[in-house]
GROMACS .gro file of C-alpha atoms in nm:
model
  492
    1MET     CA    1  10.825   6.927  16.591
    2THR     CA    2  10.979   7.276  16.604
    3VAL     CA    3  11.297   7.304  16.809
    4LEU     CA    4  11.355   7.615  17.008
    5ALA     CA    5  11.675   7.760  17.137
    6ALA     CA    6  11.678   7.717  17.517
    7ASP     CA    7  11.836   8.059  17.595
    8HIS     CA    8  11.581   8.296  17.404
    9PRO     CA    9  11.350   8.170  17.131
   10ARG     CA   10  11.321   8.404  16.848
   11HIS     CA   11  10.962   8.557  16.840
   12THR     CA   12  10.983   8.733  16.519
   13ARG     CA   13  10.952   8.534  16.199
   14ILE     CA   14  11.200   8.533  15.905
   15VAL     CA   15  11.076   8.518  15.538
   16ALA     CA   16  11.343   8.440  15.285
   17THR     CA   17  11.307   8.456  14.892
   18LEU     CA   18  11.440   8.146  14.720
   19GLY     CA   19  11.636   8.166  14.396
   20PRO     CA   20  11.962   8.047  14.224
   21ALA     CA   21  12.174   8.114  14.533
   22THR     CA   22  11.961   7.868  14.745
   23ASP     CA   23  11.918   7.594  14.490
   24PRO     CA   24  12.205   7.382  14.588
   25PRO     CA   25  12.057   7.136  14.834
   26GLU     CA   26  12.333   7.210  15.108
   27VAL     CA   27  12.248   7.578  15.097
   28LEU     CA   28  11.871   7.532  15.113
   29GLU     CA   29  11.934   7.311  15.425
   30ALA     CA   30  12.168   7.567  15.577
   31VAL     CA   31  11.930   7.867  15.536
   32LEU     CA   32  11.641   7.659  15.676
   33ARG     CA   33  11.842   7.553  15.975
   34ALA     CA   34  11.960   7.916  16.012
   35GLY     CA   35  11.595   8.002  16.110
   36VAL     CA   36  11.389   8.061  15.790
   37ASP     CA   37  11.018   8.022  15.891
   38VAL     CA   38  10.849   8.091  15.547
   39VAL     CA   39  11.002   8.071  15.206
   40ARG     CA   40  10.904   8.312  14.910
   41LEU     CA   41  10.877   8.200  14.565
   42ASN     CA   42  10.872   8.495  14.340
   43PHE     CA   43  10.673   8.428  14.030
   44SER     CA   44  10.780   8.754  13.874
   45HIS     CA   45  11.109   8.598  13.775
   46GLY     CA   46  11.184   8.278  13.558
   47ASP     CA   47  10.972   7.989  13.442
   48PRO     CA   48  10.705   7.881  13.693
   49SER     CA   49  10.846   7.524  13.677
   50ALA     CA   50  11.169   7.635  13.848
   51GLN     CA   51  10.942   7.770  14.137
   52VAL     CA   52  10.750   7.446  14.155
   53ALA     CA   53  11.071   7.251  14.179
   54ARG     CA   54  11.192   7.489  14.476
   55GLY     CA   55  10.860   7.436  14.646
   56GLU     CA   56  10.897   7.062  14.623
   57ALA     CA   57  11.256   7.082  14.754
   58VAL     CA   58  11.141   7.303  15.059
   59ARG     CA   59  10.881   7.042  15.155
   60ALA     CA   60  11.132   6.754  15.135
   61MET     CA   61  11.409   6.951  15.322
   62ALA     CA   62  11.180   7.078  15.599
   63ALA     CA   63  11.066   6.713  15.666
   64LYS     CA   64  11.426   6.589  15.665
   65ILE     CA   65  11.539   6.848  15.948
   66GLY     CA   66  11.195   6.831  16.123
   67ARG     CA   67  11.081   7.200  16.087
   68GLU     CA   68  10.753   7.359  15.986
   69VAL     CA   69  10.824   7.580  15.692
   70GLY     CA   70  10.557   7.768  15.506
   71ILE     CA   71  10.563   7.855  15.139
   72LEU     CA   72  10.443   8.184  15.004
   73ALA     CA   73  10.380   8.229  14.632
   74ASP     CA   74  10.428   8.599  14.536
   75LEU     CA   75  10.218   8.681  14.221
   76PRO     CA   76  10.376   8.934  13.967
   77GLY     CA   77  10.072   9.145  13.945
   78PRO     CA   78  10.037   9.441  13.697
   79LYS     CA   79  10.399   9.560  13.709
   80ILE     CA   80  10.434   9.824  13.427
   81ARG     CA   81  10.763   9.819  13.263
   82ILE     CA   82  10.926   9.967  12.968
   83GLU     CA   83  11.016   9.746  12.668
   84THR     CA   84  11.360   9.688  12.532
   85PHE     CA   85  11.628   9.894  12.371
   86ALA     CA   86  11.803   9.818  12.049
   87GLU     CA   87  12.146   9.827  12.222
   88GLY     CA   88  12.026   9.711  12.563
   89LYS     CA   89  12.053  10.041  12.746
   90VAL     CA   90  12.074  10.405  12.685
   91GLN     CA   91  12.218  10.727  12.866
   92LEU     CA   92  11.965  10.994  12.936
   93GLU     CA   93  12.048  11.349  13.018
   94ALA     CA   94  11.861  11.605  13.221
   95GLY     CA   95  11.654  11.844  13.012
   96GLN     CA   96  11.624  11.614  12.693
   97ARG     CA   97  11.295  11.499  12.546
   98PHE     CA   98  11.222  11.122  12.580
   99ASP     CA   99  10.893  10.970  12.469
  100LEU     CA  100  10.694  10.659  12.599
  101VAL     CA  101  10.527  10.470  12.329
  102ALA     CA  102  10.210  10.265  12.443
  103SER     CA  103  10.192  10.061  12.138
  104LEU     CA  104  10.246   9.692  12.029
  105GLU     CA  105  10.421   9.820  11.733
  106ALA     CA  106  10.661  10.052  11.913
  107PRO     CA  107  11.009  10.009  11.760
  108PRO     CA  108  11.324   9.902  11.971
  109GLY     CA  109  11.418  10.173  12.204
  110ASP     CA  110  11.685  10.443  12.159
  111ALA     CA  111  11.780  10.765  12.315
  112ARG     CA  112  11.468  10.932  12.200
  113GLN     CA  113  11.192  10.679  12.272
  114VAL     CA  114  11.098  10.336  12.421
  115GLY     CA  115  10.770  10.105  12.423
  116VAL     CA  116  10.588  10.063  12.729
  117SER     CA  117  10.395   9.751  12.833
  118TYR     CA  118  10.078   9.919  12.977
  119LEU     CA  119   9.885  10.024  12.657
  120GLU     CA  120   9.642  10.233  12.882
  121LEU     CA  121   9.921  10.448  13.028
  122PRO     CA  122   9.828  10.768  12.804
  123ALA     CA  123   9.478  10.769  12.973
  124ASP     CA  124   9.628  10.770  13.334
  125VAL     CA  125   9.887  11.054  13.292
  126ALA     CA  126   9.862  11.428  13.237
  127PRO     CA  127  10.112  11.721  13.181
  128GLY     CA  128  10.294  11.774  13.498
  129ASP     CA  129  10.296  11.425  13.616
  130VAL     CA  130  10.620  11.271  13.717
  131LEU     CA  131  10.696  10.903  13.609
  132LEU     CA  132  10.970  10.716  13.803
  133LEU     CA  133  11.165  10.448  13.617
  134ASP     CA  134  11.396  10.184  13.767
  135ASP     CA  135  11.280  10.243  14.132
  136GLY     CA  136  11.299  10.618  14.091
  137LEU     CA  137  11.666  10.629  13.948
  138VAL     CA  138  11.541  10.791  13.633
  139GLN     CA  139  11.258  11.057  13.650
  140LEU     CA  140  11.051  11.190  13.362
  141GLN     CA  141  10.807  11.478  13.366
  142VAL     CA  142  10.509  11.446  13.124
  143GLU     CA  143  10.495  11.747  12.894
  144ALA     CA  144  10.214  11.619  12.668
  145VAL     CA  145  10.010  11.320  12.565
  146GLN     CA  146   9.979  11.275  12.184
  147GLY     CA  147   9.758  10.963  12.125
  148GLU     CA  148   9.963  10.654  12.221
  149ARG     CA  149  10.277  10.875  12.258
  150ILE     CA  150  10.364  11.044  12.603
  151VAL     CA  151  10.620  11.336  12.563
  152THR     CA  152  10.828  11.372  12.875
  153ARG     CA  153  11.135  11.584  12.969
  154VAL     CA  154  11.417  11.386  13.158
  155LEU     CA  155  11.462  11.546  13.505
  156ASN     CA  156  11.801  11.372  13.596
  157ASP     CA  157  12.101  11.203  13.426
  158GLY     CA  158  12.096  10.824  13.436
  159VAL     CA  159  12.126  10.499  13.242
  160LEU     CA  160  11.801  10.321  13.143
  161SER     CA  161  11.804   9.958  13.046
  162ASN     CA  162  11.570   9.683  12.934
  163ARG     CA  163  11.237   9.604  13.101
  164LYS     CA  164  11.269   9.849  13.404
  165GLY     CA  165  10.967   9.917  13.615
  166LEU     CA  166  10.769  10.231  13.593
  167ASN     CA  167  10.558  10.408  13.859
  168LYS     CA  168  10.367  10.734  13.873
  169GLN     CA  169  10.460  10.959  14.174
  170GLY     CA  170  10.164  10.987  14.396
  171GLY     CA  171   9.993  10.678  14.224
  172GLY     CA  172   9.679  10.701  14.021
  173LEU     CA  173   9.728  10.420  13.764
  174SER     CA  174   9.411  10.255  13.689
  175LEU     CA  175   9.514   9.894  13.613
  176GLY     CA  176   9.367   9.613  13.820
  177ALA     CA  177   9.565   9.398  14.062
  178ILE     CA  178   9.471   9.055  13.921
  179THR     CA  179   9.603   8.988  13.570
  180GLU     CA  180   9.527   8.691  13.335
  181ARG     CA  181   9.887   8.572  13.420
  182ASP     CA  182   9.812   8.596  13.787
  183ARG     CA  183   9.511   8.380  13.748
  184GLU     CA  184   9.714   8.120  13.577
  185LEU     CA  185   9.976   8.131  13.852
  186ILE     CA  186   9.711   8.092  14.126
  187ALA     CA  187   9.620   7.761  13.960
  188ILE     CA  188   9.971   7.651  13.967
  189ALA     CA  189  10.015   7.765  14.345
  190ALA     CA  190   9.687   7.572  14.420
  191ARG     CA  191   9.838   7.255  14.281
  192MET     CA  192  10.156   7.315  14.477
  193GLU     CA  193   9.932   7.353  14.793
  194VAL     CA  194  10.125   7.664  14.896
  195ASP     CA  195  10.040   7.814  15.245
  196PHE     CA  196  10.025   8.190  15.141
  197ILE     CA  197   9.941   8.373  14.810
  198ALA     CA  198  10.068   8.733  14.785
  199VAL     CA  199   9.869   8.967  14.574
  200SER     CA  200  10.088   9.249  14.421
  201PHE     CA  201   9.979   9.612  14.373
  202CYS     CA  202   9.638   9.566  14.523
  203ARG     CA  203   9.435   9.885  14.556
  204SER     CA  204   9.109   9.782  14.728
  205ALA     CA  205   8.943   9.513  14.920
  206GLU     CA  206   8.794   9.394  14.606
  207ASP     CA  207   9.131   9.299  14.467
  208MET     CA  208   9.173   9.069  14.750
  209HIS     CA  209   8.832   8.936  14.740
  210GLU     CA  210   8.878   8.848  14.377
  211ALA     CA  211   9.218   8.678  14.445
  212ARG     CA  212   9.043   8.469  14.719
  213ARG     CA  213   8.768   8.368  14.477
  214VAL     CA  214   9.016   8.257  14.222
  215ALA     CA  215   9.225   8.067  14.469
  216ARG     CA  216   8.916   7.886  14.630
  217ALA     CA  217   8.781   7.785  14.290
  218HIS     CA  218   9.107   7.603  14.238
  219GLY     CA  219   9.081   7.427  14.566
  220SER     CA  220   9.341   7.638  14.762
  221ASN     CA  221   9.281   7.732  15.111
  222ALA     CA  222   9.598   7.951  15.121
  223ALA     CA  223   9.614   8.254  15.334
  224LEU     CA  224   9.590   8.578  15.121
  225VAL     CA  225   9.874   8.844  15.153
  226ALA     CA  226   9.800   9.194  15.055
  227LYS     CA  227  10.112   9.364  14.939
  228ILE     CA  228  10.079   9.736  15.020
  229GLU     CA  229  10.292   9.908  14.740
  230ARG     CA  230  10.061  10.155  14.577
  231ALA     CA  231   9.964  10.511  14.704
  232GLU     CA  232   9.599  10.418  14.655
  233ALA     CA  233   9.620  10.124  14.896
  234ILE     CA  234   9.699  10.366  15.169
  235GLU     CA  235   9.382  10.537  15.114
  236HIS     CA  236   9.205  10.218  15.136
  237LEU     CA  237   9.413  10.060  15.396
  238ALA     CA  238   9.163   9.949  15.665
  239GLU     CA  239   8.924   9.781  15.414
  240ILE     CA  240   9.234   9.592  15.253
  241VAL     CA  241   9.355   9.465  15.580
  242ASP     CA  242   9.018   9.349  15.681
  243ALA     CA  243   8.990   9.173  15.339
  244SER     CA  244   9.326   8.993  15.389
  245ASP     CA  245   9.486   8.739  15.609
  246VAL     CA  246   9.834   8.886  15.598
  247VAL     CA  247   9.961   9.241  15.500
  248MET     CA  248  10.309   9.316  15.359
  249VAL     CA  249  10.471   9.665  15.381
  250ALA     CA  250  10.624   9.632  15.039
  251ARG     CA  251  10.868   9.927  15.071
  252GLY     CA  252  11.015   9.920  14.714
  253ASP     CA  253  10.737  10.035  14.494
  254LEU     CA  254  10.565  10.198  14.786
  255GLY     CA  255  10.858  10.420  14.852
  256VAL     CA  256  10.882  10.515  14.486
  257GLU     CA  257  10.519  10.625  14.482
  258ILE     CA  258  10.479  10.806  14.792
  259GLY     CA  259  10.851  10.928  14.843
  260ASP     CA  260  11.121  10.811  15.080
  261ALA     CA  261  11.036  11.070  15.352
  262GLU     CA  262  10.684  10.941  15.395
  263LEU     CA  263  10.783  10.569  15.403
  264PRO     CA  264  10.897  10.537  15.775
  265GLY     CA  265  10.580  10.677  15.917
  266LEU     CA  266  10.360  10.476  15.685
  267GLN     CA  267  10.544  10.155  15.774
  268LYS     CA  268  10.458  10.216  16.149
  269LYS     CA  269  10.101  10.299  16.044
  270ILE     CA  270  10.050   9.969  15.839
  271ILE     CA  271  10.201   9.756  16.119
  272ARG     CA  272   9.959   9.918  16.365
  273GLU     CA  273   9.655   9.880  16.150
  274ALA     CA  274   9.722   9.514  16.091
  275VAL     CA  275   9.803   9.416  16.440
  276ALA     CA  276   9.488   9.614  16.558
  277ARG     CA  277   9.274   9.453  16.312
  278GLU     CA  278   9.406   9.111  16.412
  279LYS     CA  279   9.599   9.033  16.089
  280VAL     CA  280   9.952   8.920  16.042
  281VAL     CA  281  10.221   9.170  15.897
  282ILE     CA  282  10.543   9.133  15.695
  283THR     CA  283  10.796   9.406  15.661
  284ALA     CA  284  10.990   9.371  15.332
  285THR     CA  285  11.239   9.495  15.086
  286GLN     CA  286  11.605   9.585  15.122
  287MET     CA  287  11.631   9.504  15.484
  288LEU     CA  288  11.979   9.370  15.441
  289GLN     CA  289  12.057   9.489  15.102
  290SER     CA  290  12.428   9.527  15.143
  291MET     CA  291  12.442   9.163  15.222
  292VAL     CA  292  12.392   9.078  14.865
  293ASP     CA  293  12.774   9.141  14.836
  294SER     CA  294  12.885   9.177  15.186
  295PRO     CA  295  12.914   8.919  15.459
  296ILE     CA  296  12.800   9.160  15.736
  297PRO     CA  297  12.517   9.420  15.735
  298THR     CA  298  12.553   9.784  15.781
  299ARG     CA  299  12.462   9.948  16.108
  300ALA     CA  300  12.177  10.130  15.937
  301GLU     CA  301  12.020   9.802  15.819
  302VAL     CA  302  12.073   9.650  16.158
  303LEU     CA  303  11.860   9.947  16.297
  304ASP     CA  304  11.602   9.911  16.023
  305VAL     CA  305  11.534   9.548  16.107
  306ALA     CA  306  11.539   9.607  16.483
  307ASN     CA  307  11.288   9.910  16.435
  308ALA     CA  308  11.060   9.689  16.252
  309VAL     CA  309  11.072   9.434  16.532
  310ILE     CA  310  11.010   9.704  16.793
  311ASP     CA  311  10.720   9.846  16.595
  312GLY     CA  312  10.551   9.498  16.626
  313THR     CA  313  10.586   9.337  16.286
  314ASP     CA  314  10.529   8.960  16.277
  315ALA     CA  315  10.782   8.881  16.020
  316VAL     CA  316  11.088   9.041  15.836
  317MET     CA  317  11.174   8.940  15.490
  318LEU     CA  318  11.488   8.881  15.279
  319SER     CA  319  11.460   8.921  14.897
  320GLN     CA  320  11.770   8.944  14.679
  321GLU     CA  321  11.986   8.882  14.984
  322THR     CA  322  11.893   8.522  14.970
  323ALA     CA  323  11.766   8.471  14.622
  324ALA     CA  324  12.080   8.596  14.436
  325GLY     CA  325  12.327   8.719  14.699
  326HIS     CA  326  12.675   8.576  14.779
  327TRP     CA  327  12.602   8.516  15.143
  328PRO     CA  328  12.245   8.370  15.182
  329VAL     CA  329  12.309   8.173  15.499
  330LYS     CA  330  12.487   8.464  15.661
  331ALA     CA  331  12.200   8.693  15.578
  332VAL     CA  332  11.960   8.459  15.755
  333GLU     CA  333  12.184   8.424  16.058
  334ALA     CA  334  12.221   8.805  16.077
  335MET     CA  335  11.831   8.843  16.051
  336ALA     CA  336  11.787   8.601  16.334
  337ARG     CA  337  12.058   8.763  16.543
  338ILE     CA  338  11.920   9.123  16.500
  339CYS     CA  339  11.560   9.004  16.582
  340ARG     CA  340  11.674   8.836  16.901
  341GLY     CA  341  11.857   9.143  17.013
  342ALA     CA  342  11.582   9.375  16.951
  343GLU     CA  343  11.348   9.140  17.137
  344ARG     CA  344  11.576   9.109  17.449
  345GLN     CA  345  11.635   9.490  17.471
  346PHE     CA  346  11.261   9.591  17.451
  347ALA     CA  347  10.992   9.488  17.661
  348PHE     CA  348  10.628   9.498  17.529
  349ASP     CA  349  10.371   9.635  17.775
  350THR     CA  350  10.028   9.569  17.624
  351ASP     CA  351   9.788   9.868  17.674
  352PHE     CA  352   9.461   9.667  17.719
  353GLU     CA  353   9.284   9.997  17.749
  354LYS     CA  354   9.332  10.043  17.382
  355ALA     CA  355   9.236   9.675  17.301
  356ARG     CA  356   8.972   9.612  17.055
  357ARG     CA  357   8.612   9.644  17.197
  358GLY     CA  358   8.293   9.480  17.098
  359LEU     CA  359   8.435   9.128  17.037
  360GLU     CA  360   8.210   8.909  16.835
  361ARG     CA  361   8.391   8.570  16.887
  362ALA     CA  362   8.436   8.376  17.191
  363ASP     CA  363   8.794   8.279  17.091
  364GLN     CA  364   8.888   8.652  17.062
  365ALA     CA  365   8.761   8.708  17.419
  366ILE     CA  366   8.955   8.413  17.543
  367ALA     CA  367   9.276   8.543  17.376
  368MET     CA  368   9.233   8.881  17.533
  369ALA     CA  369   9.183   8.724  17.880
  370THR     CA  370   9.479   8.488  17.845
  371MET     CA  371   9.733   8.759  17.748
  372PHE     CA  372   9.592   8.981  18.033
  373LEU     CA  373   9.677   8.690  18.274
  374CYS     CA  374  10.015   8.651  18.102
  375GLU     CA  375  10.082   9.024  18.164
  376HIS     CA  376   9.989   9.025  18.528
  377ILE     CA  377  10.058   8.688  18.699
  378GLY     CA  378  10.381   8.565  18.576
  379VAL     CA  379  10.309   8.290  18.322
  380ARG     CA  380  10.583   8.098  18.158
  381ALA     CA  381  10.393   7.998  17.840
  382VAL     CA  382  10.056   7.980  17.671
  383VAL     CA  383   9.950   7.640  17.549
  384ALA     CA  384   9.664   7.646  17.294
  385MET     CA  385   9.490   7.372  17.105
  386THR     CA  386   9.382   7.504  16.771
  387GLU     CA  387   9.242   7.340  16.452
  388SER     CA  388   9.293   7.598  16.199
  389GLY     CA  389   9.551   7.836  16.388
  390GLY     CA  390   9.281   8.111  16.449
  391THR     CA  391   9.323   8.105  16.829
  392ALA     CA  392   9.702   8.148  16.799
  393ARG     CA  393   9.664   8.431  16.565
  394TYR     CA  394   9.433   8.614  16.817
  395LEU     CA  395   9.669   8.532  17.091
  396SER     CA  396   9.957   8.679  16.907
  397ARG     CA  397   9.799   9.009  16.837
  398PHE     CA  398   9.891   9.098  17.199
  399ARG     CA  399  10.252   9.148  17.186
  400SER     CA  400  10.431   8.963  17.474
  401ALA     CA  401  10.753   8.800  17.582
  402VAL     CA  402  10.556   8.489  17.650
  403PRO     CA  403  10.581   8.203  17.410
  404ILE     CA  404  10.243   8.057  17.265
  405PHE     CA  405  10.284   7.694  17.203
  406ALA     CA  406   9.995   7.600  16.944
  407PHE     CA  407   9.919   7.242  16.897
  408SER     CA  408   9.750   7.111  16.584
  409HIS     CA  409   9.743   6.794  16.398
  410HIS     CA  410   9.693   6.986  16.070
  411ALA     CA  411  10.020   7.041  15.900
  412SER     CA  412   9.867   7.312  15.679
  413ALA     CA  413   9.758   7.511  16.004
  414ARG     CA  414  10.119   7.470  16.157
  415ARG     CA  415  10.274   7.603  15.838
  416ARG     CA  416  10.054   7.905  15.850
  417MET     CA  417  10.123   7.971  16.214
  418ALA     CA  418  10.504   7.994  16.107
  419LEU     CA  419  10.433   8.335  16.007
  420MET     CA  420  10.271   8.454  16.347
  421ARG     CA  421  10.499   8.643  16.591
  422ASP     CA  422  10.549   8.470  16.925
  423VAL     CA  423  10.381   8.132  16.806
  424PHE     CA  424  10.556   7.815  16.797
  425ALA     CA  425  10.353   7.540  16.611
  426MET     CA  426  10.362   7.192  16.745
  427ASP     CA  427  10.246   6.868  16.588
  428TYR     CA  428   9.992   6.709  16.826
  429ASP     CA  429   9.696   6.477  16.762
  430SER     CA  430   9.412   6.552  17.026
  431ARG     CA  431   9.136   6.368  16.822
  432GLY     CA  432   8.921   6.149  17.067
  433GLN     CA  433   9.067   6.334  17.376
  434THR     CA  434   8.894   6.539  17.633
  435PRO     CA  435   9.035   6.893  17.709
  436ARG     CA  436   9.182   6.754  18.022
  437GLU     CA  437   9.357   6.479  17.837
  438ALA     CA  438   9.478   6.726  17.560
  439ALA     CA  439   9.623   6.952  17.830
  440ARG     CA  440   9.816   6.677  18.016
  441GLY     CA  441   9.938   6.531  17.689
  442SER     CA  442  10.053   6.860  17.534
  443ILE     CA  443  10.215   6.997  17.846
  444ARG     CA  444  10.400   6.659  17.878
  445VAL     CA  445  10.527   6.708  17.520
  446LEU     CA  446  10.669   7.057  17.624
  447VAL     CA  447  10.821   6.927  17.952
  448GLU     CA  448  10.992   6.634  17.782
  449ALA     CA  449  11.133   6.877  17.516
  450GLY     CA  450  11.284   7.099  17.797
  451LEU     CA  451  11.049   7.383  17.710
  452LEU     CA  452  10.880   7.382  18.055
  453ALA     CA  453  10.992   7.282  18.386
  454PRO     CA  454  10.838   7.213  18.745
  455GLY     CA  455  10.708   7.504  18.897
  456ASP     CA  456  10.620   7.679  18.570
  457ARG     CA  457  10.272   7.829  18.529
  458VAL     CA  458  10.095   7.817  18.192
  459VAL     CA  459   9.756   7.924  18.049
  460PHE     CA  460   9.585   7.641  17.867
  461THR     CA  461   9.333   7.735  17.593
  462SER     CA  462   9.084   7.501  17.422
  463GLY     CA  463   8.728   7.441  17.327
  464GLU     CA  464   8.483   7.227  17.507
  465HIS     CA  465   8.431   7.039  17.173
  466MET     CA  466   8.771   6.940  17.038
  467GLN     CA  467   8.841   6.940  16.668
  468THR     CA  468   8.578   7.218  16.603
  469HIS     CA  469   8.706   7.523  16.407
  470GLY     CA  470   8.662   7.838  16.596
  471ALA     CA  471   8.539   7.657  16.927
  472THR     CA  472   8.793   7.795  17.172
  473ASN     CA  473   8.587   7.902  17.469
  474THR     CA  474   8.797   7.788  17.784
  475LEU     CA  475   9.111   7.884  17.965
  476ARG     CA  476   9.282   7.716  18.256
  477LEU     CA  477   9.555   7.838  18.476
  478LEU     CA  478   9.796   7.541  18.542
  479GLU     CA  479  10.108   7.468  18.726
  480ILE     CA  480  10.370   7.207  18.635
  481GLY     CA  481  10.421   6.978  18.937
  482ALA     CA  482  10.733   6.801  19.044
  483ASP     CA  483  10.645   6.498  18.827
  484GLY     CA  484  10.603   6.709  18.522
  485HIS     CA  485  10.228   6.704  18.523
  486ALA     CA  486   9.993   6.992  18.522
  487THR     CA  487   9.833   7.022  18.862
  488GLY     CA  488   9.636   7.251  19.084
  489LEU     CA  489   9.467   7.555  18.943
  490GLY     CA  490   9.148   7.407  18.819
  491GLU     CA  491   9.015   7.069  18.803
  492LEU     CA  492   9.338   6.916  18.631
   0.00000   0.00000   0.00000
């Protein structure tokens, strides 16, 4: 069962990337206890067997400490990289010629040229294009394309080393999102029974559909995460969000392609679009980057995390801070502290006039009605019986200070709900119970845990037919009596 802080439960979720820094069992336990809700396994680095071992360690540790912790497998996708240099790195100077060679026979790199992993790159660039290497630290302007050779002029002084990433400013690279390597890794992720699979560099809804088909073919019911990190993805944002279960604002490569100045506004746009389309959203990359080496974050980082919380993100993510940093536990503690502070300082006032119209599902309508009650009559909590977590997701799209206690006997559903803002997943087996019995039993669990008290009013949602996916069609307004039982408002 998830244990909540009595003073102020944190509503924003925390995703933390695992790596060498979290491998010691005592560190893994500490970061989970510090507040990690979902762990990220980055399949771009190292052998997959290391990520499999980390996944197994997380499952065992989560069971030990009694927490629901989801696992996100992050696919590498078609990351374009330069090849290696004869001496490991080179110093480039502004104004010099430097060629990119898209050939399997490209010689080891030097100060004049280097190979590139994407052999179709010459067809995707033209004179005048700007190529950004190493997250934009080195910039090259294309002057000519000569067969497999791209002639460029260096725009700024910089050091370039082996296997650094390459982006095209403004986007426009034609390679697909799902590589053969990704397909192999999806099969591994399916065997691991991960809860989320993240698709890197997606460009369209079809990229997400393809990833879902591959995952389902391998028997995985994982939620699909669209990483928005290409300029083309912004052009097709609505359709990508609709085709996904979760959206990630992947600010690293996205910032390189569109430019830093455009990134803050696009972050807000992506969060708004995801919430409006009833999908979960993660804000990621360099949120507490200084904590790779420092035990405390900068004020700018504090404001960055807080602003994402205020914008309505479901989750904030740590990458190198926990995977390879010196202070993984302190980074999680700082993230949790900042989220709580932002939530305390800003009250969310849902504008129901802007809420989605033309609802097609009963559970969507029940969610809207439930949150309207929460906003207007002083409800202490929402108690939702759910099979798959869908009801909890619809409820959580209406930002509120009211916690949503979502009860399910499916461990996989509880782990998926670990990524939803405002939702606290609870283990409860309602099989064989009537809605009235389930209400009494689940509320008794919350009273005994100290999460509800006599006099509290709650909204209880369920379906007339329990254990049926998508069947939520009933809400009841209840009050906790002196004996700890739900009484009064309704037939209970």
